Amino acid sequence: MLASKEYMLLLKTLESEDYVGAVRNLQPDIVIGMGDLVLGQRSGLKRVDKMGDRTAAWTQEMITGLSDVRDVSSDASQPALFAPILPIEKEMQSVYLNQLQDEMRDDIHGLTLYDSSSVGTIPDSLLHLPRLSLDEPSSPQDILRNVSLGMDLLTIPFVGAATDSGVALGYVFPCSSESHQESRKPLGIDMWSPEHANDLSPLRSGCLCYTCTKHHRAYVQHLLSAKEMLGWVLLQIHNYRVLNEFFAGIRSSINSRRYEEDRQRFEKLYERSLPAKTGQGPRVRGYQFKSNGPKEPKKNELAYNKLDDAADTLADAPLPSPSIEASDLEERGFAQKSI
């Protein structure tokens, strides 16, 4: 238990039985096996020596716990267990990897990589399994790199981050070569910019998403300026359409056997990072950030602030009557006329 005068937080160790119980209730398509690592922290040598053994034991417990789920389920699509590949040297997890290919191969349906560069540690007998990367790419170029390394499934938080920043994505893959291009194209446009206030064009020319076919840049820019949640909703609809078309282009490029060529052309044509955030995003919810404890700065700006120099005046002033004139309220510091 962590306790302070600001808050109290109860911590509970997550057992494999609890995890399996959650799988029973939620029936997900993919179950990521429990790996012995702490995200965001570098493991010490003593911990690394035991990480493979603990992960092997937990993976076996997961297989045993999920076996009866598959037996009783009538659905043809069972929860697919993706075994974790630890982001450590191959030799440090060799016993675990041997167990995966010798004893658990028939019970796992994919592999989870916390670092895409760990693909070289996968045993040859498991190379046919689909791979889920938890690398969290920060740009389309990072996605293309992960695909080149052999990743099949990816988590892509930068799409939501772009929407929160008011950025409309605008890249295309494969892209045509433009030798006359003097500078690199931006990956998106900042919809907070006042230059869009009177622009009746879609977010991206030729886009068939709901936002681009029903609305225009001026409307979205107005919604963001007014802090209307609909503005971010319309942006998210558009950005997901861009991402879906991006992956469709990747599959087409791979089938045409020109993926590496298309990837190099894309990296030469577009900027490496998304446009910087210039406006205020929607209010941050608790699940969107990790709390570091008491006395940390607030994530959201205050919606209402105290009056600058009138706090003391208001404290001593008598309450006004309902019939008081606006000019008198202004003199007492209760209000200010707007022209």
mmCIF file of C-alpha atoms in Angstrom:
data_model
loop_
_atom_site.group_PDB
_atom_site.id
_atom_site.type_symbol
_atom_site.label_atom_id
_atom_site.label_comp_id
_atom_site.label_asym_id
_atom_site.label_seq_id
_atom_site.Cartn_x
_atom_site.Cartn_y
_atom_site.Cartn_z
ATOM 1 C CA MET A 1 0.000 0.000 0.000
ATOM 2 C CA LEU A 2 1.168 3.495 -0.864
ATOM 3 C CA ALA A 3 -0.330 6.164 1.346
ATOM 4 C CA SER A 4 -0.164 9.949 1.616
ATOM 5 C CA LYS A 5 -2.459 12.706 2.734
ATOM 6 C CA GLU A 6 -3.337 13.373 -0.920
ATOM 7 C CA TYR A 7 -4.284 9.842 -1.886
ATOM 8 C CA MET A 8 -4.177 6.177 -0.990
ATOM 9 C CA LEU A 9 -3.441 3.520 -3.590
ATOM 10 C CA LEU A 10 -3.813 -0.216 -3.046
ATOM 11 C CA LEU A 11 -1.409 -2.363 -5.036
ATOM 12 C CA LYS A 12 -2.121 -5.997 -5.815
ATOM 13 C CA THR A 13 0.141 -8.505 -7.513
ATOM 14 C CA LEU A 14 -1.374 -9.822 -10.732
ATOM 15 C CA GLU A 15 -1.280 -13.611 -10.683
ATOM 16 C CA SER A 16 -1.515 -15.698 -13.839
ATOM 17 C CA GLU A 17 -4.836 -17.105 -12.570
ATOM 18 C CA ASP A 18 -6.249 -13.574 -12.445
ATOM 19 C CA TYR A 19 -5.037 -12.903 -15.978
ATOM 20 C CA VAL A 20 -6.615 -16.107 -17.268
ATOM 21 C CA GLY A 21 -9.830 -15.183 -15.469
ATOM 22 C CA ALA A 22 -9.894 -11.849 -17.293
ATOM 23 C CA VAL A 23 -9.401 -13.682 -20.601
ATOM 24 C CA ARG A 24 -12.363 -15.924 -19.815
ATOM 25 C CA ASN A 25 -14.601 -12.911 -19.218
ATOM 26 C CA LEU A 26 -13.379 -10.645 -21.998
ATOM 27 C CA GLN A 27 -12.777 -13.261 -24.733
ATOM 28 C CA PRO A 28 -10.158 -11.211 -26.628
ATOM 29 C CA ASP A 29 -8.830 -12.171 -30.053
ATOM 30 C CA ILE A 30 -5.203 -12.021 -28.905
ATOM 31 C CA VAL A 31 -3.744 -12.726 -25.463
ATOM 32 C CA ILE A 32 -0.238 -11.385 -24.797
ATOM 33 C CA GLY A 33 1.690 -13.721 -22.508
ATOM 34 C CA MET A 34 3.066 -12.413 -19.227
ATOM 35 C CA GLY A 35 6.724 -11.430 -19.554
ATOM 36 C CA ASP A 36 9.046 -10.775 -16.622
ATOM 37 C CA LEU A 37 10.045 -7.204 -17.330
ATOM 38 C CA VAL A 38 9.228 -3.709 -16.117
ATOM 39 C CA LEU A 39 8.426 -1.372 -18.978
ATOM 40 C CA GLY A 40 10.461 1.808 -19.045
ATOM 41 C CA GLN A 41 13.136 0.473 -16.703
ATOM 42 C CA ARG A 42 16.457 -1.195 -17.415
ATOM 43 C CA SER A 43 16.719 -4.624 -15.776
ATOM 44 C CA GLY A 44 19.694 -5.377 -13.552
ATOM 45 C CA LEU A 45 21.992 -8.356 -14.080
ATOM 46 C CA LYS A 46 20.429 -10.362 -11.237
ATOM 47 C CA ARG A 47 16.958 -9.906 -12.681
ATOM 48 C CA VAL A 48 18.066 -10.728 -16.232
ATOM 49 C CA ASP A 49 19.366 -14.119 -15.050
ATOM 50 C CA LYS A 50 15.863 -15.086 -13.916
ATOM 51 C CA MET A 51 13.686 -13.311 -16.486
ATOM 52 C CA GLY A 52 13.665 -16.229 -18.915
ATOM 53 C CA ASP A 53 12.802 -18.793 -16.224
ATOM 54 C CA ARG A 54 9.929 -16.732 -14.828
ATOM 55 C CA THR A 55 8.542 -15.989 -18.293
ATOM 56 C CA ALA A 56 8.700 -19.697 -19.205
ATOM 57 C CA ALA A 57 6.806 -20.652 -16.041
ATOM 58 C CA TRP A 58 4.145 -17.991 -16.596
ATOM 59 C CA THR A 59 3.728 -18.945 -20.257
ATOM 60 C CA GLN A 60 3.174 -22.574 -19.285
ATOM 61 C CA GLU A 61 0.621 -21.509 -16.680
ATOM 62 C CA MET A 62 -1.144 -19.446 -19.333
ATOM 63 C CA ILE A 63 -1.268 -22.415 -21.701
ATOM 64 C CA THR A 64 -2.704 -24.635 -18.983
ATOM 65 C CA GLY A 65 -5.233 -22.024 -17.904
ATOM 66 C CA LEU A 66 -6.405 -21.312 -21.452
ATOM 67 C CA SER A 67 -6.714 -24.954 -22.471
ATOM 68 C CA ASP A 68 -10.156 -25.417 -20.886
ATOM 69 C CA VAL A 69 -11.282 -22.091 -22.361
ATOM 70 C CA ARG A 70 -10.655 -23.505 -25.808
ATOM 71 C CA ASP A 71 -12.342 -26.800 -24.897
ATOM 72 C CA VAL A 72 -15.637 -25.264 -23.752
ATOM 73 C CA SER A 73 -15.864 -22.467 -26.296
ATOM 74 C CA SER A 74 -18.122 -23.096 -29.262
ATOM 75 C CA ASP A 75 -16.623 -20.282 -31.283
ATOM 76 C CA ALA A 76 -14.220 -21.360 -34.004
ATOM 77 C CA SER A 77 -11.937 -18.394 -33.295
ATOM 78 C CA GLN A 78 -10.251 -19.055 -29.941
ATOM 79 C CA PRO A 79 -8.115 -16.579 -28.002
ATOM 80 C CA ALA A 80 -4.695 -16.634 -29.645
ATOM 81 C CA LEU A 81 -1.766 -16.712 -27.215
ATOM 82 C CA PHE A 82 1.211 -14.590 -28.275
ATOM 83 C CA ALA A 83 4.279 -15.647 -26.282
ATOM 84 C CA PRO A 84 6.630 -12.807 -25.253
ATOM 85 C CA ILE A 85 10.170 -12.496 -26.612
ATOM 86 C CA LEU A 86 12.181 -10.636 -23.991
ATOM 87 C CA PRO A 87 14.324 -7.616 -24.998
ATOM 88 C CA ILE A 88 17.535 -9.234 -23.716
ATOM 89 C CA GLU A 89 20.397 -11.170 -25.283
ATOM 90 C CA LYS A 90 19.474 -14.482 -26.908
ATOM 91 C CA GLU A 91 21.859 -16.400 -24.668
ATOM 92 C CA MET A 92 20.168 -15.012 -21.530
ATOM 93 C CA GLN A 93 16.805 -16.501 -22.540
ATOM 94 C CA SER A 94 18.009 -19.555 -24.462
ATOM 95 C CA VAL A 95 16.370 -22.048 -22.062
ATOM 96 C CA TYR A 96 13.031 -20.253 -22.424
ATOM 97 C CA LEU A 97 13.330 -20.111 -26.219
ATOM 98 C CA ASN A 98 14.132 -23.817 -26.338
ATOM 99 C CA GLN A 99 11.028 -24.541 -24.270
ATOM 100 C CA LEU A 100 8.933 -22.470 -26.661
ATOM 101 C CA GLN A 101 10.019 -24.466 -29.707
ATOM 102 C CA ASP A 102 10.215 -27.885 -28.061
ATOM 103 C CA GLU A 103 7.350 -27.979 -25.552
ATOM 104 C CA MET A 104 4.967 -25.078 -26.234
ATOM 105 C CA ARG A 105 5.107 -24.670 -30.013
ATOM 106 C CA ASP A 106 1.699 -26.276 -30.613
ATOM 107 C CA ASP A 107 -0.008 -24.098 -27.990
ATOM 108 C CA ILE A 108 1.170 -20.632 -29.012
ATOM 109 C CA HIS A 109 -0.197 -18.737 -31.993
ATOM 110 C CA GLY A 110 2.190 -15.803 -32.266
ATOM 111 C CA LEU A 111 5.067 -13.901 -30.689
ATOM 112 C CA THR A 112 5.132 -10.556 -28.881
ATOM 113 C CA LEU A 113 8.259 -8.412 -29.208
ATOM 114 C CA TYR A 114 8.846 -5.478 -26.869
ATOM 115 C CA ASP A 115 11.738 -4.357 -29.079
ATOM 116 C CA SER A 116 11.517 -4.986 -32.819
ATOM 117 C CA SER A 117 15.292 -5.431 -32.973
ATOM 118 C CA SER A 118 14.825 -8.612 -30.923
ATOM 119 C CA VAL A 119 13.576 -10.376 -34.052
ATOM 120 C CA GLY A 120 17.001 -11.968 -34.415
ATOM 121 C CA THR A 121 16.465 -13.986 -31.234
ATOM 122 C CA ILE A 122 13.469 -15.899 -32.643
ATOM 123 C CA PRO A 123 14.300 -19.590 -33.196
ATOM 124 C CA ASP A 124 14.062 -20.821 -36.791
ATOM 125 C CA SER A 125 11.213 -23.191 -35.949
ATOM 126 C CA LEU A 126 9.068 -20.257 -34.775
ATOM 127 C CA LEU A 127 9.736 -17.870 -37.653
ATOM 128 C CA HIS A 128 6.422 -18.800 -39.287
ATOM 129 C CA LEU A 129 4.397 -17.359 -36.388
ATOM 130 C CA PRO A 130 2.881 -13.850 -36.678
ATOM 131 C CA ARG A 131 4.718 -11.170 -34.691
ATOM 132 C CA LEU A 132 3.191 -8.399 -32.614
ATOM 133 C CA SER A 133 5.463 -5.402 -31.968
ATOM 134 C CA LEU A 134 4.980 -3.220 -28.887
ATOM 135 C CA ASP A 135 7.649 -0.784 -30.055
ATOM 136 C CA GLU A 136 5.124 2.087 -30.378
ATOM 137 C CA PRO A 137 6.402 3.742 -33.586
ATOM 138 C CA SER A 138 6.269 7.543 -33.558
ATOM 139 C CA SER A 139 5.991 8.116 -37.325
ATOM 140 C CA PRO A 140 5.012 6.337 -40.563
ATOM 141 C CA GLN A 141 8.721 5.842 -41.266
ATOM 142 C CA ASP A 142 9.008 3.841 -38.020
ATOM 143 C CA ILE A 143 6.077 1.683 -39.142
ATOM 144 C CA LEU A 144 7.809 0.961 -42.443
ATOM 145 C CA ARG A 145 10.988 0.026 -40.572
ATOM 146 C CA ASN A 146 9.058 -2.406 -38.357
ATOM 147 C CA VAL A 147 7.464 -3.988 -41.405
ATOM 148 C CA SER A 148 10.916 -4.395 -42.966
ATOM 149 C CA LEU A 149 12.023 -6.241 -39.818
ATOM 150 C CA GLY A 150 9.135 -8.669 -40.226
ATOM 151 C CA MET A 151 6.497 -7.282 -37.855
ATOM 152 C CA ASP A 152 2.909 -8.271 -38.672
ATOM 153 C CA LEU A 153 0.937 -6.408 -35.985
ATOM 154 C CA LEU A 154 1.788 -3.046 -34.437
ATOM 155 C CA THR A 155 0.498 -0.696 -31.774
ATOM 156 C CA ILE A 156 0.359 2.870 -33.154
ATOM 157 C CA PRO A 157 -0.365 5.494 -30.476
ATOM 158 C CA PHE A 158 0.859 8.400 -32.602
ATOM 159 C CA VAL A 159 -2.478 8.434 -34.468
ATOM 160 C CA GLY A 160 -4.334 9.389 -31.300
ATOM 161 C CA ALA A 161 -1.559 11.809 -30.337
ATOM 162 C CA ALA A 162 -1.835 13.524 -33.724
ATOM 163 C CA THR A 163 -5.588 13.898 -33.303
ATOM 164 C CA ASP A 164 -5.207 15.340 -29.804
ATOM 165 C CA SER A 165 -2.699 17.846 -31.217
ATOM 166 C CA GLY A 166 -5.158 18.936 -33.916
ATOM 167 C CA VAL A 167 -3.099 17.453 -36.755
ATOM 168 C CA ALA A 168 -4.783 16.002 -39.850
ATOM 169 C CA LEU A 169 -2.575 13.285 -41.340
ATOM 170 C CA GLY A 170 -1.915 13.583 -45.051
ATOM 171 C CA TYR A 171 0.727 11.086 -46.215
ATOM 172 C CA VAL A 172 0.259 8.456 -48.931
ATOM 173 C CA PHE A 173 2.063 5.149 -49.499
ATOM 174 C CA PRO A 174 3.295 4.181 -52.045
ATOM 175 C CA CYS A 175 4.046 7.707 -53.167
ATOM 176 C CA SER A 176 5.012 8.909 -56.618
ATOM 177 C CA SER A 177 8.533 10.228 -57.122
ATOM 178 C CA GLU A 178 8.671 14.010 -57.369
ATOM 179 C CA SER A 179 12.133 15.035 -58.524
ATOM 180 C CA HIS A 180 11.163 18.734 -58.595
ATOM 181 C CA GLN A 181 10.261 18.721 -54.898
ATOM 182 C CA GLU A 182 12.533 21.296 -53.244
ATOM 183 C CA SER A 183 11.640 20.430 -49.649
ATOM 184 C CA ARG A 184 10.095 17.456 -47.921
ATOM 185 C CA LYS A 185 6.336 17.233 -47.592
ATOM 186 C CA PRO A 186 4.768 17.454 -44.127
ATOM 187 C CA LEU A 187 3.161 14.297 -42.734
ATOM 188 C CA GLY A 188 0.082 16.313 -41.773
ATOM 189 C CA ILE A 189 -1.363 19.778 -41.384
ATOM 190 C CA ASP A 190 -1.935 21.736 -38.178
ATOM 191 C CA MET A 191 -5.660 22.451 -38.097
ATOM 192 C CA TRP A 192 -5.216 25.037 -35.335
ATOM 193 C CA SER A 193 -3.598 27.389 -37.834
ATOM 194 C CA PRO A 194 -5.740 30.476 -38.631
ATOM 195 C CA GLU A 195 -4.943 30.016 -42.326
ATOM 196 C CA HIS A 196 -7.664 27.328 -42.443
ATOM 197 C CA ALA A 197 -10.378 29.607 -41.038
ATOM 198 C CA ASN A 198 -11.804 30.378 -44.509
ATOM 199 C CA ASP A 199 -10.574 27.277 -46.354
ATOM 200 C CA LEU A 200 -13.478 25.251 -47.792
ATOM 201 C CA SER A 201 -11.286 22.434 -49.110
ATOM 202 C CA PRO A 202 -11.210 18.924 -47.522
ATOM 203 C CA LEU A 203 -8.504 17.940 -45.041
ATOM 204 C CA ARG A 204 -6.764 16.000 -47.814
ATOM 205 C CA SER A 205 -7.524 16.246 -51.499
ATOM 206 C CA GLY A 206 -9.214 13.101 -52.781
ATOM 207 C CA CYS A 207 -9.871 11.626 -49.335
ATOM 208 C CA LEU A 208 -13.191 9.745 -49.125
ATOM 209 C CA CYS A 209 -13.564 9.679 -45.347
ATOM 210 C CA TYR A 210 -16.721 11.043 -43.710
ATOM 211 C CA THR A 211 -14.949 14.202 -42.530
ATOM 212 C CA CYS A 212 -13.583 15.134 -45.948
ATOM 213 C CA THR A 213 -16.785 14.343 -47.855
ATOM 214 C CA LYS A 214 -19.160 16.104 -45.427
ATOM 215 C CA HIS A 215 -17.103 18.971 -43.996
ATOM 216 C CA HIS A 216 -14.157 21.260 -44.763
ATOM 217 C CA ARG A 217 -11.064 22.688 -43.113
ATOM 218 C CA ALA A 218 -12.760 25.884 -41.989
ATOM 219 C CA TYR A 219 -15.396 23.940 -40.045
ATOM 220 C CA VAL A 220 -12.870 21.684 -38.310
ATOM 221 C CA GLN A 221 -10.677 24.682 -37.470
ATOM 222 C CA HIS A 222 -13.701 26.446 -35.985
ATOM 223 C CA LEU A 223 -14.576 23.421 -33.834
ATOM 224 C CA LEU A 224 -11.031 23.190 -32.466
ATOM 225 C CA SER A 225 -10.921 26.919 -31.715
ATOM 226 C CA ALA A 226 -14.233 26.622 -29.880
ATOM 227 C CA LYS A 227 -12.905 23.503 -28.078
ATOM 228 C CA GLU A 228 -15.833 21.452 -29.346
ATOM 229 C CA MET A 229 -15.203 17.713 -28.931
ATOM 230 C CA LEU A 230 -16.677 17.113 -32.381
ATOM 231 C CA GLY A 231 -13.548 18.685 -33.878
ATOM 232 C CA TRP A 232 -11.308 15.947 -32.500
ATOM 233 C CA VAL A 233 -13.860 13.276 -33.412
ATOM 234 C CA LEU A 234 -13.849 14.375 -37.062
ATOM 235 C CA LEU A 235 -10.046 14.483 -37.051
ATOM 236 C CA GLN A 236 -9.837 10.960 -35.637
ATOM 237 C CA ILE A 237 -12.192 9.651 -38.335
ATOM 238 C CA HIS A 238 -9.961 11.179 -41.006
ATOM 239 C CA ASN A 239 -6.685 10.043 -39.435
ATOM 240 C CA TYR A 240 -7.843 6.439 -39.160
ATOM 241 C CA ARG A 241 -8.833 6.518 -42.823
ATOM 242 C CA VAL A 242 -5.319 7.727 -43.724
ATOM 243 C CA LEU A 243 -3.798 4.942 -41.605
ATOM 244 C CA ASN A 244 -6.016 2.255 -43.167
ATOM 245 C CA GLU A 245 -5.048 3.379 -46.658
ATOM 246 C CA PHE A 246 -1.396 3.460 -45.565
ATOM 247 C CA PHE A 247 -1.483 -0.220 -44.561
ATOM 248 C CA ALA A 248 -3.412 -1.128 -47.699
ATOM 249 C CA GLY A 249 -0.597 0.489 -49.676
ATOM 250 C CA ILE A 250 1.979 -1.508 -47.690
ATOM 251 C CA ARG A 251 0.257 -4.792 -48.542
ATOM 252 C CA SER A 252 0.007 -3.814 -52.197
ATOM 253 C CA SER A 253 3.679 -2.830 -52.298
ATOM 254 C CA ILE A 254 4.756 -6.121 -50.707
ATOM 255 C CA ASN A 255 2.665 -8.127 -53.173
ATOM 256 C CA SER A 256 4.263 -6.193 -56.039
ATOM 257 C CA ARG A 257 7.757 -6.948 -54.650
ATOM 258 C CA ARG A 258 8.802 -3.318 -54.619
ATOM 259 C CA TYR A 259 8.413 -2.574 -50.919
ATOM 260 C CA GLU A 260 11.995 -1.483 -50.160
ATOM 261 C CA GLU A 261 12.017 0.786 -53.200
ATOM 262 C CA ASP A 262 8.714 2.372 -52.175
ATOM 263 C CA ARG A 263 9.928 2.731 -48.601
ATOM 264 C CA GLN A 264 13.071 4.614 -49.643
ATOM 265 C CA ARG A 265 11.025 6.914 -51.862
ATOM 266 C CA PHE A 266 8.636 7.653 -48.993
ATOM 267 C CA GLU A 267 11.492 8.517 -46.617
ATOM 268 C CA LYS A 268 12.972 10.920 -49.146
ATOM 269 C CA LEU A 269 9.655 12.636 -49.858
ATOM 270 C CA TYR A 270 8.213 13.187 -46.369
ATOM 271 C CA GLU A 271 9.455 14.834 -43.199
ATOM 272 C CA ARG A 272 10.629 12.577 -40.377
ATOM 273 C CA SER A 273 8.250 13.839 -37.676
ATOM 274 C CA LEU A 274 4.676 15.060 -37.354
ATOM 275 C CA PRO A 275 3.908 18.793 -37.106
ATOM 276 C CA ALA A 276 4.450 20.265 -33.648
ATOM 277 C CA LYS A 277 1.446 20.854 -31.426
ATOM 278 C CA THR A 278 0.379 24.500 -31.376
ATOM 279 C CA GLY A 279 -3.089 24.347 -29.798
ATOM 280 C CA GLN A 280 -4.639 22.856 -26.701
ATOM 281 C CA GLY A 281 -5.852 19.284 -27.005
ATOM 282 C CA PRO A 282 -8.940 17.815 -25.336
ATOM 283 C CA ARG A 283 -8.890 17.426 -21.580
ATOM 284 C CA VAL A 284 -6.610 14.573 -20.536
ATOM 285 C CA ARG A 285 -8.272 11.681 -18.743
ATOM 286 C CA GLY A 286 -6.618 9.653 -16.000
ATOM 287 C CA TYR A 287 -6.045 6.572 -18.154
ATOM 288 C CA GLN A 288 -4.058 8.620 -20.680
ATOM 289 C CA PHE A 289 -1.043 9.306 -18.493
ATOM 290 C CA LYS A 290 0.983 7.734 -15.718
ATOM 291 C CA SER A 291 0.840 9.439 -12.357
ATOM 292 C CA ASN A 292 4.176 9.969 -10.617
ATOM 293 C CA GLY A 293 2.727 10.721 -7.208
ATOM 294 C CA PRO A 294 1.719 13.794 -5.207
ATOM 295 C CA LYS A 295 2.720 17.382 -6.018
ATOM 296 C CA GLU A 296 3.093 16.716 -9.735
ATOM 297 C CA PRO A 297 1.877 19.456 -12.109
ATOM 298 C CA LYS A 298 -1.692 19.249 -13.350
ATOM 299 C CA LYS A 299 -2.195 17.782 -16.814
ATOM 300 C CA ASN A 300 -5.047 20.122 -17.727
ATOM 301 C CA GLU A 301 -5.225 23.886 -17.586
ATOM 302 C CA LEU A 302 -7.736 25.293 -15.131
ATOM 303 C CA ALA A 303 -11.048 26.089 -16.798
ATOM 304 C CA TYR A 304 -11.669 28.979 -14.388
ATOM 305 C CA ASN A 305 -9.121 31.186 -12.641
ATOM 306 C CA LYS A 306 -9.304 33.717 -9.834
ATOM 307 C CA LEU A 307 -9.693 37.341 -10.828
ATOM 308 C CA ASP A 308 -6.255 38.947 -11.094
ATOM 309 C CA ASP A 309 -6.290 41.832 -8.634
ATOM 310 C CA ALA A 310 -9.861 41.722 -7.385
ATOM 311 C CA ALA A 311 -9.703 38.782 -4.955
ATOM 312 C CA ASP A 312 -9.179 40.941 -1.864
ATOM 313 C CA THR A 313 -11.708 43.495 -3.047
ATOM 314 C CA LEU A 314 -14.372 40.856 -3.590
ATOM 315 C CA ALA A 315 -13.725 39.298 -0.194
ATOM 316 C CA ASP A 316 -14.520 42.577 1.592
ATOM 317 C CA ALA A 317 -17.321 43.764 -0.686
ATOM 318 C CA PRO A 318 -20.960 43.213 0.330
ATOM 319 C CA LEU A 319 -23.107 41.049 -1.917
ATOM 320 C CA PRO A 320 -24.867 43.145 -4.585
ATOM 321 C CA SER A 321 -28.641 43.326 -4.761
ATOM 322 C CA PRO A 322 -30.534 41.964 -7.806
ATOM 323 C CA SER A 323 -31.446 45.502 -8.914
ATOM 324 C CA ILE A 324 -27.888 46.858 -9.019
ATOM 325 C CA GLU A 325 -26.655 48.446 -12.246
ATOM 326 C CA ALA A 326 -23.898 46.879 -14.353
ATOM 327 C CA SER A 327 -21.710 49.957 -13.936
ATOM 328 C CA ASP A 328 -21.863 49.568 -10.157
ATOM 329 C CA LEU A 329 -20.863 45.910 -10.421
ATOM 330 C CA GLU A 330 -17.870 46.929 -12.492
ATOM 331 C CA GLU A 331 -16.797 49.517 -9.931
ATOM 332 C CA ARG A 332 -16.960 46.941 -7.131
ATOM 333 C CA GLY A 333 -14.897 44.442 -9.116
ATOM 334 C CA PHE A 334 -17.648 41.878 -9.604
ATOM 335 C CA ALA A 335 -17.767 42.197 -13.391
ATOM 336 C CA GLN A 336 -16.268 43.906 -16.372
ATOM 337 C CA LYS A 337 -18.107 45.332 -19.351
ATOM 338 C CA SER A 338 -17.260 43.849 -22.711
ATOM 339 C CA ILE A 339 -17.368 46.108 -25.753
#
